[in-house]
Amino acid sequence: MSEDRTYRASELEKKWQARWAEERTNSLDEETLLEADKPFHNLMMFPYPSAEGLHVGNIYAFTGADVYGRYMRLRGHTVFEPIGFDAFGIHSENFALKIGTHPMELIPRNIENFTRQLKRTGAMYDWDHTVDTTHPSYYKWTQWLFLQLYKAGLAEKKEAPVNWCPGCQTVLANEQVVAGECERCGTPVEQRFLSQWFFRITDYARRLLENLSWIDWSDTTRKAQENWIGRSEGALIRFPLREPEAASYAEGAGPAQDVGTQQSDVAGDQPTSARATRNGDANHIEVFTTRPDTLFGATFMVLAPEHPLVGRLTSDEQRQAVEVYRRRAAAMDLVARKKTDKEKTGVFTGGHCINPGTGKEIPVWIADYVLMEYGTGAIMAVPGHDDRDFEFATKFALPIVRVVAGVDEDGLTPLEQAYLGDGELLNSDQFNGMHWQEAKKAITRWLTDRNLGEEQVNYRLHDWCISRQRYWGPPIPIIYCAGCGAVPVPEDDLPVVLPHVDDYRPDASGVSPLARVEEWYRVDCPACSGPARRETDVSDTFLDSSWYFLRYPSASLDDQAFEEQRTQRWLPVHMYIGGEEHSVLHLLYARFITMALRDLGLISFEEPFQRFRKHGLIIKEGAKMSKSRGNVVVPDDYIEDWGADTFRTYLMFLGPYQEGGDFRDQGLTGPHGFLSRLWDTVVRSPMGDEPVSGTLEQKLHATIKKVTEDIDGLSYNTAIAAMMEYLNAVREGGRQTNRSEVETLIILVSPFAPHLAEELWQRLGHEQPLFTRQTAAGNPVHWPEYDPDRATADTVEFVVQVNGKLRARMAMPRGTSEDQAREAALADENVRRQLDGKQIQKVIFVPDRLLNLVVA
RNA sequence: GCGAAAGUGGCGGAAUUGGUAGACGCGCGAGACUUAGGAUCUCGUGGGCUCGCCCGUGGGGGUUCGAGUCCCCCCUUUCGCACCA
């Protein structure tokens, strides 16, 4: 039976996978979902099922998560490890268009292929509780979620300048615009003004930021969110208006109407941010500044070209120039608009306002370097102390005044560039001599007393635009009626099923493909039964993924999105592992949705992920993997050749999991040799039944300790190295091995190589597998304990230094005293030669480590 | 420009309350064995030489008995953010 004794990974893995499927080893039954005593929700970011199949990067991510889940399971937890498919969205749709297959055919095919691949990796997914975001049974609840936010006033429709991708022909979220280009296709993004649905995530900016201080997440991810939310402290300051002499506004005339007509032909007059509604009242322009201390240095004001007060401030002489400039700015795509290296442009409006500090009149300009989307869309320009304002003032010969002086500087020290350093105020009346930090508070207080300003905190975060003028997404469940306005689809009528449309191509009109399907969008108004029309936009795919983790435990229920008891049992997610590329997109939205649901009383926690850890990225032979380079690792081939166990173990070994590493074909032989040797030890060579030998016992305990601690900290590479080291010691010199010496190792290796471990476990005569069907009571505890006393060696290698240089190593019993160590050191020939009869001036003794003799 | 992380043998990477630099693996060299297996086993493998030392963790300073680890300056790389007032 020699065949029986050869390590045939592929056959053996298929055997165990079949058994897991048959015995539902990894599926939780309803009772377990409801009652689990020690629940552990082990979540990984669900994949987008591309046509290319599972990428090695996916497997890397998933394996790291699966190792952790298996480890927790061996410690007795009931581990819920779900997987699903994030299959809506522009990416799928674009690909479907490209190959000419309808997404409703393409996506199920991709999902099937992904499922096959995922099963082959040996991860312990619960295939009875998966989600597919494109299935009506899932997006019914995505639509339901929208309705809950709508009812709570957190969803609103507003006309707004949005990022428009001419390539994908759709609106993009700010997060999907990378350096002014479409994240997906790289086309420069343009500005358009469309009526869109927004979620008021900015209402949660403060909480989203503050909770970052206590959630247990990878530091870099928290930092990325912190930057994205972008809190800045400063002041809101009101500058009284001085209207242009020649302006055609008669006293008492309603300027607002005029503003409206001025705006409409140029650009929308709505602010993007829900909170930026304060551009000033009839008599003031408001600005936000982080440097209220430089108020007296504000020598002019700059408004965004889209600012609603521009029309009113513009004088007749300047009107034409202003209009031309505004038109140009509106037409400009956002790449060009936001390029920082281009020369500043701008136009004087002819209008003025009063600097409330100096009481002097200052001119009001418009320029595209001021963005309507941030703050109030207007700035007080302080050219003396701001680089951008300095550049602008220099170009247009506007006055530059110094109001902060550093050491050895005074009011006469010329400014060759904006001064941003530390210093004291000058040219600022009663605030002269004050340190600028102090002046910030003092001037803000002074303004507050006069009702000309107040302290203000501003966030960079924008509201979340969820409308997409595309086909492949869940229709937004709103109906428009001439009489009733926007009416939510009654919950009983959900889902609003996405119809099968043959021509789902987007077009440049900015109107969704669904708007061409009259029989679909024509409906009766749910309120008045009159003729009405459905919303024809679909929602952003980030909405699908913002709540999927809530769905998993309740995935088998069709009467509610997430059932209370299950939710309480399994959420918040205990461990979430995923890529850093989702630091500010998915992870922020998921947090927002969770907070909103909690405020609505639908769940009882406000942070969705107790622990989040990012995984690193895999490169191939030192280079980024890409199709164009032709160096993409196709996992199927490797798994077929080497087995899933070797592939998994190698992926976890090639570098620190949280940092990624370099995939090298030759590298696979290392872990493969290790697993083969383990196999040989158990199966091919006779094992004795002696207890663990003395030195090995210490090594075994040290290994258990190391592997346990390393898996806890996701340091998989060093955990594997420790196991290799141990196995090498067990087999050293071809010695007779004992069953007692390898049995524990099989358990330690099982999170990485579960198939092999089960097979060896069985061959050692165990009737029950390591991973048994999970129950509410938990799992059998297999993970070994270690004895801390036995995990340390009795003998240490002790080092003797002379003047900090290594001169001798000697084996010493643990706990050797300084005197004994010194005696031994002085007996060493080499040490004696180094000392050369010199006077020992100082002795440093580190117990069980070293002795350092310092001589003159 | 701002922020974050990182620079260690031929290669992937170990080691930081400051205490033996290079664990483990790949590759390479020498040998053994053969049930020919992506074998296995043994020994070696940072550089240099006068064989006892010297040099060595991107570069340069510093603190210390002792620095890959701490401090200062600089260089390089990667990843975020980027006219955010």
PDB file of N, CA, C and O (backbone and C1' of nucleotides) in Angstrom, chain B residues 2 4 7 12 16 23 28-29 33 50 63 74 77 80:
ATOM      1  P     C B   2       6.137  69.722   3.735  1.00  0.00           P
ATOM      2  O5'   C B   2       4.744  69.116   4.217  1.00  0.00           O
ATOM      3  C5'   C B   2       3.794  69.931   4.894  1.00  0.00           C
ATOM      4  C4'   C B   2       2.520  69.156   5.131  1.00  0.00           C
ATOM      5  C3'   C B   2       2.710  67.803   5.809  1.00  0.00           C
ATOM      6  O3'   C B   2       2.856  67.923   7.210  1.00  0.00           O
ATOM      7  C1'   C B   2       1.278  67.537   3.951  1.00  0.00           C
ATOM      8  P     A B   4       2.945  61.816  10.487  1.00  0.00           P
ATOM      9  O5'   A B   4       2.727  60.350   9.905  1.00  0.00           O
ATOM     10  C5'   A B   4       1.591  59.593  10.318  1.00  0.00           C
ATOM     11  C4'   A B   4       1.509  58.318   9.513  1.00  0.00           C
ATOM     12  C3'   A B   4       2.736  57.412   9.569  1.00  0.00           C
ATOM     13  O3'   A B   4       2.799  56.651  10.752  1.00  0.00           O
ATOM     14  C1'   A B   4       2.010  57.614   7.335  1.00  0.00           C
ATOM     15  P     G B   7      12.710  48.636   7.823  1.00  0.00           P
ATOM     16  O5'   G B   7      13.293  48.919   6.385  1.00  0.00           O
ATOM     17  C5'   G B   7      14.306  48.128   5.848  1.00  0.00           C
ATOM     18  C4'   G B   7      14.767  48.755   4.563  1.00  0.00           C
ATOM     19  C3'   G B   7      16.279  48.870   4.502  1.00  0.00           C
ATOM     20  O3'   G B   7      16.769  48.396   3.268  1.00  0.00           O
ATOM     21  C1'   G B   7      15.278  50.993   4.153  1.00  0.00           C
ATOM     22  P     G B  12      14.802  40.821  -0.970  1.00  0.00           P
ATOM     23  O5'   G B  12      13.729  39.779  -0.426  1.00  0.00           O
ATOM     24  C5'   G B  12      12.637  39.374  -1.256  1.00  0.00           C
ATOM     25  C4'   G B  12      11.746  38.444  -0.497  1.00  0.00           C
ATOM     26  C3'   G B  12      11.328  38.929   0.884  1.00  0.00           C
ATOM     27  O3'   G B  12      10.266  39.868   0.794  1.00  0.00           O
ATOM     28  C1'   G B  12      12.005  36.671   1.022  1.00  0.00           C
ATOM     29  P     U B  16      11.955  41.632  19.392  1.00  0.00           P
ATOM     30  O5'   U B  16      12.773  42.911  19.816  1.00  0.00           O
ATOM     31  C5'   U B  16      12.140  43.857  20.684  1.00  0.00           C
ATOM     32  C4'   U B  16      12.936  45.107  20.640  1.00  0.00           C
ATOM     33  C3'   U B  16      12.233  46.315  21.257  1.00  0.00           C
ATOM     34  O3'   U B  16      12.507  46.409  22.639  1.00  0.00           O
ATOM     35  C1'   U B  16      13.075  46.877  19.112  1.00  0.00           C
ATOM     36  P     A B  23      20.014  33.094  10.653  1.00  0.00           P
ATOM     37  O5'   A B  23      18.998  32.199  11.482  1.00  0.00           O
ATOM     38  C5'   A B  23      19.147  32.066  12.890  1.00  0.00           C
ATOM     39  C4'   A B  23      17.803  31.959  13.553  1.00  0.00           C
ATOM     40  C3'   A B  23      16.803  31.046  12.868  1.00  0.00           C
ATOM     41  O3'   A B  23      17.006  29.701  13.235  1.00  0.00           O
ATOM     42  C1'   A B  23      15.760  33.088  13.401  1.00  0.00           C
ATOM     43  P     C B  28      20.430  26.479  -6.415  1.00  0.00           P
ATOM     44  O5'   C B  28      21.868  26.871  -5.856  1.00  0.00           O
ATOM     45  C5'   C B  28      22.626  27.915  -6.457  1.00  0.00           C
ATOM     46  C4'   C B  28      23.813  28.243  -5.605  1.00  0.00           C
ATOM     47  C3'   C B  28      24.702  27.051  -5.248  1.00  0.00           C
ATOM     48  O3'   C B  28      25.554  26.674  -6.318  1.00  0.00           O
ATOM     49  C1'   C B  28      24.329  28.328  -3.314  1.00  0.00           C
ATOM     50  P     G B  29      25.900  25.104  -6.495  1.00  0.00           P
ATOM     51  O5'   G B  29      27.007  24.860  -5.374  1.00  0.00           O
ATOM     52  C5'   G B  29      28.213  25.601  -5.412  1.00  0.00           C
ATOM     53  C4'   G B  29      29.074  25.254  -4.223  1.00  0.00           C
ATOM     54  C3'   G B  29      29.224  23.762  -3.940  1.00  0.00           C
ATOM     55  O3'   G B  29      30.176  23.143  -4.777  1.00  0.00           O
ATOM     56  C1'   G B  29      28.752  24.891  -1.931  1.00  0.00           C
ATOM     57  P     C B  33      26.713   6.370   0.512  1.00  0.00           P
ATOM     58  O5'   C B  33      25.124   6.379   0.616  1.00  0.00           O
ATOM     59  C5'   C B  33      24.482   5.873   1.787  1.00  0.00           C
ATOM     60  C4'   C B  33      23.003   6.189   1.724  1.00  0.00           C
ATOM     61  C3'   C B  33      22.277   5.614   0.510  1.00  0.00           C
ATOM     62  O3'   C B  33      21.932   4.259   0.708  1.00  0.00           O
ATOM     63  C1'   C B  33      21.666   7.882   0.797  1.00  0.00           C
ATOM     64  P     U B  50      46.166  36.763   5.352  1.00  0.00           P
ATOM     65  O5'   U B  50      46.449  36.719   6.919  1.00  0.00           O
ATOM     66  C5'   U B  50      46.922  35.532   7.549  1.00  0.00           C
ATOM     67  C4'   U B  50      47.644  35.875   8.834  1.00  0.00           C
ATOM     68  C3'   U B  50      46.737  36.083  10.046  1.00  0.00           C
ATOM     69  O3'   U B  50      47.400  35.637  11.203  1.00  0.00           O
ATOM     70  C1'   U B  50      47.976  38.062   9.622  1.00  0.00           C
ATOM     71  P     U B  63      28.055  62.236  22.661  1.00  0.00           P
ATOM     72  O5'   U B  63      26.761  61.615  23.342  1.00  0.00           O
ATOM     73  C5'   U B  63      25.838  62.459  24.031  1.00  0.00           C
ATOM     74  C4'   U B  63      24.685  61.637  24.546  1.00  0.00           C
ATOM     75  C3'   U B  63      25.079  60.418  25.360  1.00  0.00           C
ATOM     76  O3'   U B  63      25.383  60.764  26.712  1.00  0.00           O
ATOM     77  C1'   U B  63      23.420  59.815  23.784  1.00  0.00           C
ATOM     78  P     C B  74      16.852  67.765   7.268  1.00  0.00           P
ATOM     79  O5'   C B  74      17.710  66.854   6.283  1.00  0.00           O
ATOM     80  C5'   C B  74      18.735  67.433   5.487  1.00  0.00           C
ATOM     81  C4'   C B  74      19.557  66.359   4.825  1.00  0.00           C
ATOM     82  C3'   C B  74      18.799  65.436   3.870  1.00  0.00           C
ATOM     83  O3'   C B  74      18.575  66.023   2.601  1.00  0.00           O
ATOM     84  C1'   C B  74      20.194  64.134   5.260  1.00  0.00           C
ATOM     85  P     U B  77      13.289  57.713  -4.935  1.00  0.00           P
ATOM     86  O5'   U B  77      12.514  56.465  -4.331  1.00  0.00           O
ATOM     87  C5'   U B  77      12.839  55.139  -4.744  1.00  0.00           C
ATOM     88  C4'   U B  77      12.099  54.143  -3.896  1.00  0.00           C
ATOM     89  C3'   U B  77      10.584  54.328  -3.865  1.00  0.00           C
ATOM     90  O3'   U B  77       9.974  53.784  -5.016  1.00  0.00           O
ATOM     91  C1'   U B  77      11.391  53.954  -1.665  1.00  0.00           C
ATOM     92  P     G B  80      -2.167  54.553  -3.010  1.00  0.00           P
ATOM     93  O5'   G B  80      -3.046  54.993  -1.760  1.00  0.00           O
ATOM     94  C5'   G B  80      -3.338  56.302  -1.589  1.00  0.00           C
ATOM     95  C4'   G B  80      -3.727  56.588  -0.170  1.00  0.00           C
ATOM     96  C3'   G B  80      -4.262  57.997  -0.042  1.00  0.00           C
ATOM     97  O3'   G B  80      -5.659  57.992  -0.217  1.00  0.00           O
ATOM     98  C1'   G B  80      -2.418  57.764   1.369  1.00  0.00           C
TER      99        G B  80
END
